Amino acid sequence: MSSGPDTSAGRAPVPSITSAAASAAPSPAPPPASSPAPGGAPGSAPGGAPGTAAAAAPRTAVLRTEDGVRIEAAHWLPAAGAPADGLAIVIAHGFTGSRDRPAIRRAAGVFAQRAAVITFSFRGHGGSGGRSTVGDREVLDLAAAVRWARELGYRKVATVGFSMGGSVVLRHAALYRPDGRIGLDGPGGDPPQGEERPGGRTEAHADAVVSVSAPARWFYRGTAPMRRLHWVVTRRAGRLVGRYGLNTRIHHKDWDPVPLAPFAAVPLIAPTPLLVVHGDRDPYFPLDHPRALAEAGAPGAVELWIEHGMGHAEQAADDDLLARIAAWL
């Protein structure tokens, strides 16, 4: 991990992404720049039903991103009886979420029945430092979490992202590849337009990717929830609501350059397995978004699940869906 100031590096938010919010594992080695502390058990499922409990409370740590932002993270050991295949699942939450939100803790509990789990809070969210860039610099936060999972000894690392986190896992998979190349690198090794060349790509790559409730393109304003989200991100009064009402510190600058769109990242991900999941009652992004993501890949490269009756992101993902995602991994 690199060290540096606790700020996000000049990349600013563009109001394009949101979430629905207005058996044996390797023995964990001491993570770099970490602060172990006790954690709690997973939350409850919607409707008050108890969520699936993980085998033990998580071990927490503080990670450093490549641009020096502090990221809070937690490591959940797999539950007793989970397959001993060295898999860790890294969960990327939606905008205004955090690793401590009940929906994320519940997802961690379900996923821990299959594998070890890493949860973290994106920059500007929860106890992490910096300010949110609404999906741009957040790829560095995810890379730090994936790298930590590999430092803990896990042989395979999968990423599961919701809404904003769903777009982040797509761009991350396009930028951080097991072969050390960036998607469609040209003869000069240049990354796609709008992207910087990240450091430490190989150890931070994902072996499988699941994107849930993600947008296909930026700047979408076609639904009332997204128009409200744009107000929160682009207006000073909205950012104050974000900070004091939603515990989300949002960067005030526009994206420059505009990062690779999610649909443009998809064809750069293969041969890494990719699953796109979307609800047919999502109030933020209609079904043309997941279909555009699926169609952006080569034939057979992207698996698409349209979930009947499902709303948006981690709050709408019930235990059955989470268990099916874990089994797909």
mmCIF file of C-alpha atoms in Angstrom:
data_model
loop_
_atom_site.group_PDB
_atom_site.id
_atom_site.type_symbol
_atom_site.label_atom_id
_atom_site.label_comp_id
_atom_site.label_asym_id
_atom_site.label_seq_id
_atom_site.Cartn_x
_atom_site.Cartn_y
_atom_site.Cartn_z
ATOM 1 C CA MET A 1 0.000 0.000 0.000
ATOM 2 C CA SER A 2 1.203 3.483 -0.671
ATOM 3 C CA SER A 3 1.139 6.205 1.908
ATOM 4 C CA GLY A 4 0.150 9.797 1.531
ATOM 5 C CA PRO A 5 -2.358 12.457 2.473
ATOM 6 C CA ASP A 6 -5.892 11.518 3.416
ATOM 7 C CA THR A 7 -7.527 13.130 0.398
ATOM 8 C CA SER A 8 -8.927 12.038 -2.937
ATOM 9 C CA ALA A 9 -6.769 13.143 -5.803
ATOM 10 C CA GLY A 10 -8.599 15.800 -7.753
ATOM 11 C CA ARG A 11 -11.043 13.442 -9.419
ATOM 12 C CA ALA A 12 -14.509 14.628 -8.857
ATOM 13 C CA PRO A 13 -17.913 13.135 -8.728
ATOM 14 C CA VAL A 14 -20.232 12.971 -11.668
ATOM 15 C CA PRO A 15 -23.816 12.309 -10.601
ATOM 16 C CA SER A 16 -24.339 9.083 -12.438
ATOM 17 C CA ILE A 17 -24.500 6.242 -9.968
ATOM 18 C CA THR A 18 -26.352 5.493 -6.766
ATOM 19 C CA SER A 19 -27.540 2.819 -4.446
ATOM 20 C CA ALA A 20 -30.984 2.631 -2.869
ATOM 21 C CA ALA A 21 -30.156 4.740 0.139
ATOM 22 C CA ALA A 22 -31.739 8.504 0.541
ATOM 23 C CA SER A 23 -13.440 -25.246 5.054
ATOM 24 C CA ALA A 24 -10.419 -23.881 5.935
ATOM 25 C CA ALA A 25 -9.390 -20.393 5.046
ATOM 26 C CA PRO A 26 -5.792 -19.267 5.026
ATOM 27 C CA SER A 27 -4.593 -18.020 8.386
ATOM 28 C CA PRO A 28 -4.761 -14.241 8.222
ATOM 29 C CA ALA A 29 -1.397 -12.518 8.301
ATOM 30 C CA PRO A 30 -1.140 -9.069 9.868
ATOM 31 C CA PRO A 31 -2.215 -6.667 7.125
ATOM 32 C CA PRO A 32 -0.064 -3.669 6.305
ATOM 33 C CA ALA A 33 -1.100 -0.342 7.782
ATOM 34 C CA SER A 34 -3.919 -2.036 9.669
ATOM 35 C CA SER A 35 -5.538 -1.507 13.025
ATOM 36 C CA PRO A 36 -7.176 -4.732 14.285
ATOM 37 C CA ALA A 37 -10.341 -4.203 16.283
ATOM 38 C CA PRO A 38 -13.378 -6.274 17.192
ATOM 39 C CA GLY A 39 -16.419 -6.185 14.940
ATOM 40 C CA GLY A 40 -20.035 -7.245 15.157
ATOM 41 C CA ALA A 41 -22.211 -9.924 13.637
ATOM 42 C CA PRO A 42 -24.114 -9.549 10.402
ATOM 43 C CA GLY A 43 -27.406 -7.674 10.377
ATOM 44 C CA SER A 44 -30.908 -8.961 9.818
ATOM 45 C CA ALA A 45 -32.667 -9.837 6.627
ATOM 46 C CA PRO A 46 -35.481 -7.601 5.351
ATOM 47 C CA GLY A 47 -38.674 -8.008 7.326
ATOM 48 C CA GLY A 48 -36.865 -8.791 10.556
ATOM 49 C CA ALA A 49 -35.758 -12.332 9.720
ATOM 50 C CA PRO A 50 -32.277 -13.068 11.069
ATOM 51 C CA GLY A 51 -29.555 -12.979 8.455
ATOM 52 C CA THR A 52 -27.138 -15.874 8.110
ATOM 53 C CA ALA A 53 -24.389 -15.479 10.689
ATOM 54 C CA ALA A 54 -20.723 -15.731 9.779
ATOM 55 C CA ALA A 55 -18.452 -18.057 11.732
ATOM 56 C CA ALA A 56 -16.883 -15.253 13.742
ATOM 57 C CA ALA A 57 -16.868 -11.490 14.119
ATOM 58 C CA PRO A 58 -14.745 -9.789 11.471
ATOM 59 C CA ARG A 59 -11.214 -8.532 11.943
ATOM 60 C CA THR A 60 -10.960 -4.886 10.948
ATOM 61 C CA ALA A 61 -8.099 -3.015 9.319
ATOM 62 C CA VAL A 62 -7.220 0.317 7.751
ATOM 63 C CA LEU A 63 -5.855 0.091 4.201
ATOM 64 C CA ARG A 64 -4.064 2.678 2.065
ATOM 65 C CA THR A 65 -4.965 3.218 -1.571
ATOM 66 C CA GLU A 66 -2.464 3.988 -4.315
ATOM 67 C CA ASP A 67 -3.348 7.688 -3.973
ATOM 68 C CA GLY A 68 -2.975 7.662 -0.163
ATOM 69 C CA VAL A 69 -6.603 7.513 1.046
ATOM 70 C CA ARG A 70 -7.365 5.599 4.238
ATOM 71 C CA ILE A 71 -9.986 2.884 3.707
ATOM 72 C CA GLU A 72 -11.674 1.001 6.545
ATOM 73 C CA ALA A 73 -12.056 -2.709 5.851
ATOM 74 C CA ALA A 74 -13.038 -5.962 7.541
ATOM 75 C CA HIS A 75 -12.142 -9.636 7.023
ATOM 76 C CA TRP A 76 -14.836 -12.259 7.698
ATOM 77 C CA LEU A 77 -13.632 -15.854 7.994
ATOM 78 C CA PRO A 78 -15.729 -18.479 6.196
ATOM 79 C CA ALA A 79 -18.355 -20.271 8.246
ATOM 80 C CA ALA A 80 -17.864 -23.844 9.381
ATOM 81 C CA GLY A 81 -18.557 -26.168 6.482
ATOM 82 C CA ALA A 82 -17.714 -23.658 3.745
ATOM 83 C CA PRO A 83 -15.697 -25.092 0.833
ATOM 84 C CA ALA A 84 -11.951 -25.015 1.458
ATOM 85 C CA ASP A 85 -11.076 -23.660 -1.982
ATOM 86 C CA GLY A 86 -9.228 -20.485 -0.980
ATOM 87 C CA LEU A 87 -11.927 -18.076 -2.230
ATOM 88 C CA ALA A 88 -12.489 -14.582 -0.839
ATOM 89 C CA ILE A 89 -15.436 -12.397 -1.891
ATOM 90 C CA VAL A 90 -14.906 -8.621 -1.801
ATOM 91 C CA ILE A 91 -18.148 -6.628 -1.459
ATOM 92 C CA ALA A 92 -18.366 -3.124 -2.995
ATOM 93 C CA HIS A 93 -21.328 -1.202 -1.602
ATOM 94 C CA GLY A 94 -23.484 1.433 -3.274
ATOM 95 C CA PHE A 95 -23.400 5.232 -2.991
ATOM 96 C CA THR A 96 -24.128 6.438 0.594
ATOM 97 C CA GLY A 97 -23.485 2.919 1.937
ATOM 98 C CA SER A 98 -20.642 1.583 4.076
ATOM 99 C CA ARG A 99 -19.261 -1.688 5.377
ATOM 100 C CA ASP A 100 -21.324 -1.318 8.559
ATOM 101 C CA ARG A 101 -24.727 -0.910 6.901
ATOM 102 C CA PRO A 102 -27.139 -3.748 7.734
ATOM 103 C CA ALA A 103 -27.554 -4.800 4.091
ATOM 104 C CA ILE A 104 -23.793 -5.203 3.648
ATOM 105 C CA ARG A 105 -23.395 -7.051 6.929
ATOM 106 C CA ARG A 106 -26.240 -9.364 5.930
ATOM 107 C CA ALA A 107 -24.612 -10.007 2.536
ATOM 108 C CA ALA A 108 -21.336 -10.762 4.307
ATOM 109 C CA GLY A 109 -23.107 -13.291 6.502
ATOM 110 C CA VAL A 110 -24.645 -15.072 3.516
ATOM 111 C CA PHE A 111 -21.431 -15.019 1.467
ATOM 112 C CA ALA A 112 -19.459 -16.349 4.451
ATOM 113 C CA GLN A 113 -21.365 -19.611 4.104
ATOM 114 C CA ARG A 114 -19.442 -20.028 0.819
ATOM 115 C CA ALA A 115 -16.122 -18.224 1.335
ATOM 116 C CA ALA A 116 -14.134 -15.639 3.247
ATOM 117 C CA VAL A 117 -15.476 -12.102 2.842
ATOM 118 C CA ILE A 118 -13.832 -8.676 2.684
ATOM 119 C CA THR A 119 -16.020 -5.628 3.274
ATOM 120 C CA PHE A 120 -14.863 -2.014 3.131
ATOM 121 C CA SER A 121 -16.171 1.535 2.902
ATOM 122 C CA PHE A 122 -15.445 3.558 -0.212
ATOM 123 C CA ARG A 123 -13.690 6.911 0.182
ATOM 124 C CA GLY A 124 -15.982 9.552 1.629
ATOM 125 C CA HIS A 125 -18.221 6.881 3.164
ATOM 126 C CA GLY A 126 -18.433 5.540 6.707
ATOM 127 C CA GLY A 127 -15.105 5.663 8.512
ATOM 128 C CA SER A 128 -12.951 5.918 5.385
ATOM 129 C CA GLY A 129 -11.041 9.063 4.501
ATOM 130 C CA GLY A 130 -11.178 11.245 1.418
ATOM 131 C CA ARG A 131 -14.250 12.364 -0.490
ATOM 132 C CA SER A 132 -16.496 10.380 -2.788
ATOM 133 C CA THR A 133 -15.908 10.721 -6.515
ATOM 134 C CA VAL A 134 -19.080 8.704 -7.175
ATOM 135 C CA GLY A 135 -17.379 5.789 -8.892
ATOM 136 C CA ASP A 136 -14.202 7.255 -10.428
ATOM 137 C CA ARG A 137 -11.270 7.013 -7.986
ATOM 138 C CA GLU A 138 -13.159 4.306 -6.117
ATOM 139 C CA VAL A 139 -11.441 1.724 -8.326
ATOM 140 C CA LEU A 140 -8.346 2.388 -6.189
ATOM 141 C CA ASP A 141 -10.319 1.596 -3.029
ATOM 142 C CA LEU A 142 -11.486 -1.708 -4.467
ATOM 143 C CA ALA A 143 -7.970 -2.510 -5.641
ATOM 144 C CA ALA A 144 -6.667 -1.994 -2.096
ATOM 145 C CA ALA A 145 -9.305 -4.386 -0.728
ATOM 146 C CA VAL A 146 -8.564 -7.049 -3.361
ATOM 147 C CA ARG A 147 -4.833 -6.716 -2.758
ATOM 148 C CA TRP A 148 -5.399 -7.153 0.990
ATOM 149 C CA ALA A 149 -7.367 -10.355 0.349
ATOM 150 C CA ARG A 150 -4.404 -11.740 -1.601
ATOM 151 C CA GLU A 151 -1.969 -10.663 1.127
ATOM 152 C CA LEU A 152 -4.107 -12.661 3.566
ATOM 153 C CA GLY A 153 -3.362 -15.721 1.459
ATOM 154 C CA TYR A 154 -6.523 -16.267 -0.588
ATOM 155 C CA ARG A 155 -5.821 -17.878 -3.951
ATOM 156 C CA LYS A 156 -8.982 -16.671 -5.698
ATOM 157 C CA VAL A 157 -10.670 -13.300 -5.185
ATOM 158 C CA ALA A 158 -14.102 -12.406 -6.561
ATOM 159 C CA THR A 159 -15.669 -8.936 -6.523
ATOM 160 C CA VAL A 160 -19.393 -8.313 -6.013
ATOM 161 C CA GLY A 161 -20.548 -4.712 -6.444
ATOM 162 C CA PHE A 162 -23.914 -3.040 -5.973
ATOM 163 C CA SER A 163 -25.047 0.064 -7.909
ATOM 164 C CA MET A 164 -22.089 2.471 -7.732
ATOM 165 C CA GLY A 165 -20.060 -0.494 -6.527
ATOM 166 C CA GLY A 166 -21.396 -2.445 -9.515
ATOM 167 C CA SER A 167 -19.897 0.064 -11.915
ATOM 168 C CA VAL A 168 -16.644 0.102 -9.935
ATOM 169 C CA VAL A 169 -16.156 -3.682 -10.162
ATOM 170 C CA LEU A 170 -16.564 -3.466 -13.954
ATOM 171 C CA ARG A 171 -13.950 -0.740 -14.421
ATOM 172 C CA HIS A 172 -11.662 -2.393 -11.883
ATOM 173 C CA ALA A 173 -11.789 -5.679 -13.800
ATOM 174 C CA ALA A 174 -10.950 -3.868 -17.049
ATOM 175 C CA LEU A 175 -8.015 -1.998 -15.494
ATOM 176 C CA TYR A 176 -6.536 -4.651 -13.184
ATOM 177 C CA ARG A 177 -5.964 -7.857 -15.101
ATOM 178 C CA PRO A 178 -4.149 -11.085 -14.217
ATOM 179 C CA ASP A 179 -1.865 -10.693 -17.239
ATOM 180 C CA GLY A 180 -0.825 -7.204 -16.127
ATOM 181 C CA ARG A 181 -2.286 -5.580 -19.253
ATOM 182 C CA ILE A 182 -5.111 -3.061 -19.384
ATOM 183 C CA GLY A 183 -7.935 -4.302 -21.543
ATOM 184 C CA LEU A 184 -7.196 -3.200 -25.105
ATOM 185 C CA ASP A 185 -3.671 -1.874 -24.567
ATOM 186 C CA GLY A 186 -2.262 -0.638 -27.824
ATOM 187 C CA PRO A 187 1.300 -1.122 -29.056
ATOM 188 C CA GLY A 188 2.408 1.679 -26.776
ATOM 189 C CA GLY A 189 0.693 0.145 -23.753
ATOM 190 C CA ASP A 190 -1.705 3.047 -23.353
ATOM 191 C CA PRO A 191 -4.815 2.523 -21.192
ATOM 192 C CA PRO A 192 -8.314 3.209 -22.543
ATOM 193 C CA GLN A 193 -9.288 6.855 -23.005
ATOM 194 C CA GLY A 194 -10.173 8.520 -19.717
ATOM 195 C CA GLU A 195 -8.193 6.054 -17.599
ATOM 196 C CA GLU A 196 -4.859 6.294 -15.835
ATOM 197 C CA ARG A 197 -2.443 3.378 -15.681
ATOM 198 C CA PRO A 198 -2.821 1.988 -12.155
ATOM 199 C CA GLY A 199 0.058 0.510 -10.238
ATOM 200 C CA GLY A 200 0.226 -3.002 -8.871
ATOM 201 C CA ARG A 201 -2.357 -4.340 -11.289
ATOM 202 C CA THR A 202 -1.536 -8.035 -11.185
ATOM 203 C CA GLU A 203 -1.920 -8.655 -7.446
ATOM 204 C CA ALA A 204 -5.103 -6.548 -7.345
ATOM 205 C CA HIS A 205 -6.982 -8.333 -10.122
ATOM 206 C CA ALA A 206 -10.318 -10.138 -9.673
ATOM 207 C CA ASP A 207 -10.833 -13.769 -10.697
ATOM 208 C CA ALA A 208 -14.617 -13.373 -11.098
ATOM 209 C CA VAL A 209 -16.908 -10.328 -11.184
ATOM 210 C CA VAL A 210 -20.564 -9.793 -10.241
ATOM 211 C CA SER A 211 -22.215 -6.431 -10.977
ATOM 212 C CA VAL A 212 -25.623 -5.861 -9.353
ATOM 213 C CA SER A 213 -27.972 -2.945 -10.177
ATOM 214 C CA ALA A 214 -25.259 -1.042 -12.048
ATOM 215 C CA PRO A 215 -25.722 1.642 -14.713
ATOM 216 C CA ALA A 216 -24.480 1.015 -18.229
ATOM 217 C CA ARG A 217 -23.653 4.661 -18.939
ATOM 218 C CA TRP A 218 -22.864 7.868 -17.090
ATOM 219 C CA PHE A 219 -25.002 10.989 -16.556
ATOM 220 C CA TYR A 220 -28.307 9.106 -16.607
ATOM 221 C CA ARG A 221 -31.258 11.278 -15.490
ATOM 222 C CA GLY A 222 -34.174 9.241 -16.826
ATOM 223 C CA THR A 223 -35.772 8.440 -13.456
ATOM 224 C CA ALA A 224 -36.857 10.636 -10.552
ATOM 225 C CA PRO A 225 -34.443 8.957 -8.074
ATOM 226 C CA MET A 226 -31.531 9.672 -10.402
ATOM 227 C CA ARG A 227 -32.563 13.301 -10.841
ATOM 228 C CA ARG A 228 -32.606 13.647 -7.059
ATOM 229 C CA LEU A 229 -29.211 11.965 -6.880
ATOM 230 C CA HIS A 230 -27.786 14.453 -9.386
ATOM 231 C CA TRP A 231 -28.994 17.289 -7.151
ATOM 232 C CA VAL A 232 -27.212 15.759 -4.136
ATOM 233 C CA VAL A 233 -23.937 15.421 -6.034
ATOM 234 C CA THR A 234 -23.835 18.607 -8.119
ATOM 235 C CA ARG A 235 -25.314 21.246 -5.818
ATOM 236 C CA ARG A 236 -23.648 22.665 -2.736
ATOM 237 C CA ALA A 237 -26.867 22.287 -0.746
ATOM 238 C CA GLY A 238 -27.127 18.710 -1.957
ATOM 239 C CA ARG A 239 -23.585 17.911 -0.858
ATOM 240 C CA LEU A 240 -24.412 19.289 2.581
ATOM 241 C CA VAL A 241 -27.374 16.915 2.709
ATOM 242 C CA GLY A 242 -24.985 14.136 1.680
ATOM 243 C CA ARG A 243 -22.496 14.986 4.409
ATOM 244 C CA TYR A 244 -24.857 15.564 7.328
ATOM 245 C CA GLY A 245 -27.882 13.516 6.316
ATOM 246 C CA LEU A 246 -26.285 10.552 4.544
ATOM 247 C CA ASN A 247 -22.788 10.499 6.138
ATOM 248 C CA THR A 248 -21.240 10.784 2.676
ATOM 249 C CA ARG A 249 -18.568 13.378 1.905
ATOM 250 C CA ILE A 250 -18.751 14.201 -1.813
ATOM 251 C CA HIS A 251 -16.034 15.864 -3.909
ATOM 252 C CA HIS A 252 -17.138 19.148 -5.477
ATOM 253 C CA LYS A 253 -15.212 18.901 -8.767
ATOM 254 C CA ASP A 254 -16.413 17.371 -12.025
ATOM 255 C CA TRP A 255 -14.731 14.340 -13.506
ATOM 256 C CA ASP A 256 -11.727 15.290 -15.637
ATOM 257 C CA PRO A 257 -11.281 13.210 -17.671
ATOM 258 C CA VAL A 258 -14.557 11.293 -17.723
ATOM 259 C CA PRO A 259 -13.716 7.667 -16.853
ATOM 260 C CA LEU A 260 -14.460 4.670 -19.004
ATOM 261 C CA ALA A 261 -18.225 3.994 -19.073
ATOM 262 C CA PRO A 262 -19.375 0.674 -17.589
ATOM 263 C CA PHE A 263 -20.595 -0.676 -20.938
ATOM 264 C CA ALA A 264 -17.213 0.210 -22.486
ATOM 265 C CA ALA A 265 -15.394 -1.639 -19.678
ATOM 266 C CA VAL A 266 -17.302 -4.888 -20.231
ATOM 267 C CA PRO A 267 -15.520 -6.061 -23.418
ATOM 268 C CA LEU A 268 -12.154 -5.507 -21.702
ATOM 269 C CA ILE A 269 -12.942 -7.935 -18.854
ATOM 270 C CA ALA A 270 -12.914 -11.300 -20.699
ATOM 271 C CA PRO A 271 -11.806 -13.988 -20.070
ATOM 272 C CA THR A 272 -12.623 -13.195 -16.424
ATOM 273 C CA PRO A 273 -16.138 -14.573 -15.687
ATOM 274 C CA LEU A 274 -18.747 -11.803 -15.441
ATOM 275 C CA LEU A 275 -22.301 -11.945 -14.056
ATOM 276 C CA VAL A 276 -24.713 -9.001 -14.376
ATOM 277 C CA VAL A 277 -27.734 -8.983 -12.025
ATOM 278 C CA HIS A 278 -30.627 -6.510 -12.166
ATOM 279 C CA GLY A 279 -34.134 -6.253 -10.761
ATOM 280 C CA ASP A 280 -37.133 -5.688 -13.021
ATOM 281 C CA ARG A 281 -38.498 -3.196 -10.457
ATOM 282 C CA ASP A 282 -35.323 -1.118 -10.094
ATOM 283 C CA PRO A 283 -36.484 2.506 -9.652
ATOM 284 C CA TYR A 284 -33.075 3.962 -10.571
ATOM 285 C CA PHE A 285 -31.930 2.168 -13.733
ATOM 286 C CA PRO A 286 -34.415 0.484 -16.119
ATOM 287 C CA LEU A 287 -33.715 -2.800 -17.863
ATOM 288 C CA ASP A 288 -31.976 -1.268 -20.867
ATOM 289 C CA HIS A 289 -28.954 -0.776 -18.570
ATOM 290 C CA PRO A 290 -28.252 -4.446 -17.716
ATOM 291 C CA ARG A 291 -29.107 -5.486 -21.247
ATOM 292 C CA ALA A 292 -26.623 -2.969 -22.638
ATOM 293 C CA LEU A 293 -23.956 -4.335 -20.300
ATOM 294 C CA ALA A 294 -24.645 -7.914 -21.354
ATOM 295 C CA GLU A 295 -24.655 -7.013 -25.048
ATOM 296 C CA ALA A 296 -21.350 -5.158 -24.734
ATOM 297 C CA GLY A 297 -19.469 -8.400 -24.182
ATOM 298 C CA ALA A 298 -18.614 -11.051 -26.727
ATOM 299 C CA PRO A 299 -21.251 -13.768 -27.244
ATOM 300 C CA GLY A 300 -21.346 -15.951 -24.150
ATOM 301 C CA ALA A 301 -18.912 -13.759 -22.207
ATOM 302 C CA VAL A 302 -21.511 -12.181 -19.886
ATOM 303 C CA GLU A 303 -24.204 -14.001 -17.921
ATOM 304 C CA LEU A 304 -27.337 -11.906 -17.260
ATOM 305 C CA TRP A 305 -29.891 -12.500 -14.497
ATOM 306 C CA ILE A 306 -33.069 -10.393 -14.512
ATOM 307 C CA GLU A 307 -34.633 -10.844 -11.076
ATOM 308 C CA HIS A 308 -38.442 -10.687 -10.942
ATOM 309 C CA GLY A 309 -39.780 -8.278 -8.318
ATOM 310 C CA MET A 310 -36.361 -7.041 -7.237
ATOM 311 C CA GLY A 311 -35.728 -3.353 -6.604
ATOM 312 C CA HIS A 312 -32.327 -1.692 -6.359
ATOM 313 C CA ALA A 313 -28.940 -2.788 -5.030
ATOM 314 C CA GLU A 314 -27.950 -4.408 -1.762
ATOM 315 C CA GLN A 315 -31.116 -3.444 0.112
ATOM 316 C CA ALA A 316 -33.211 -5.331 -2.437
ATOM 317 C CA ALA A 317 -30.986 -8.416 -2.706
ATOM 318 C CA ASP A 318 -32.593 -11.106 -0.558
ATOM 319 C CA ASP A 319 -30.752 -14.020 1.016
ATOM 320 C CA ASP A 320 -31.779 -16.397 -1.772
ATOM 321 C CA LEU A 321 -30.258 -14.175 -4.459
ATOM 322 C CA LEU A 322 -27.104 -13.649 -2.417
ATOM 323 C CA ALA A 323 -26.742 -17.404 -1.948
ATOM 324 C CA ARG A 324 -27.166 -17.983 -5.701
ATOM 325 C CA ILE A 325 -24.502 -15.363 -6.428
ATOM 326 C CA ALA A 326 -22.145 -17.064 -3.969
ATOM 327 C CA ALA A 327 -22.824 -20.431 -5.588
ATOM 328 C CA TRP A 328 -22.110 -18.946 -9.055
ATOM 329 C CA LEU A 329 -18.690 -17.943 -7.805
#
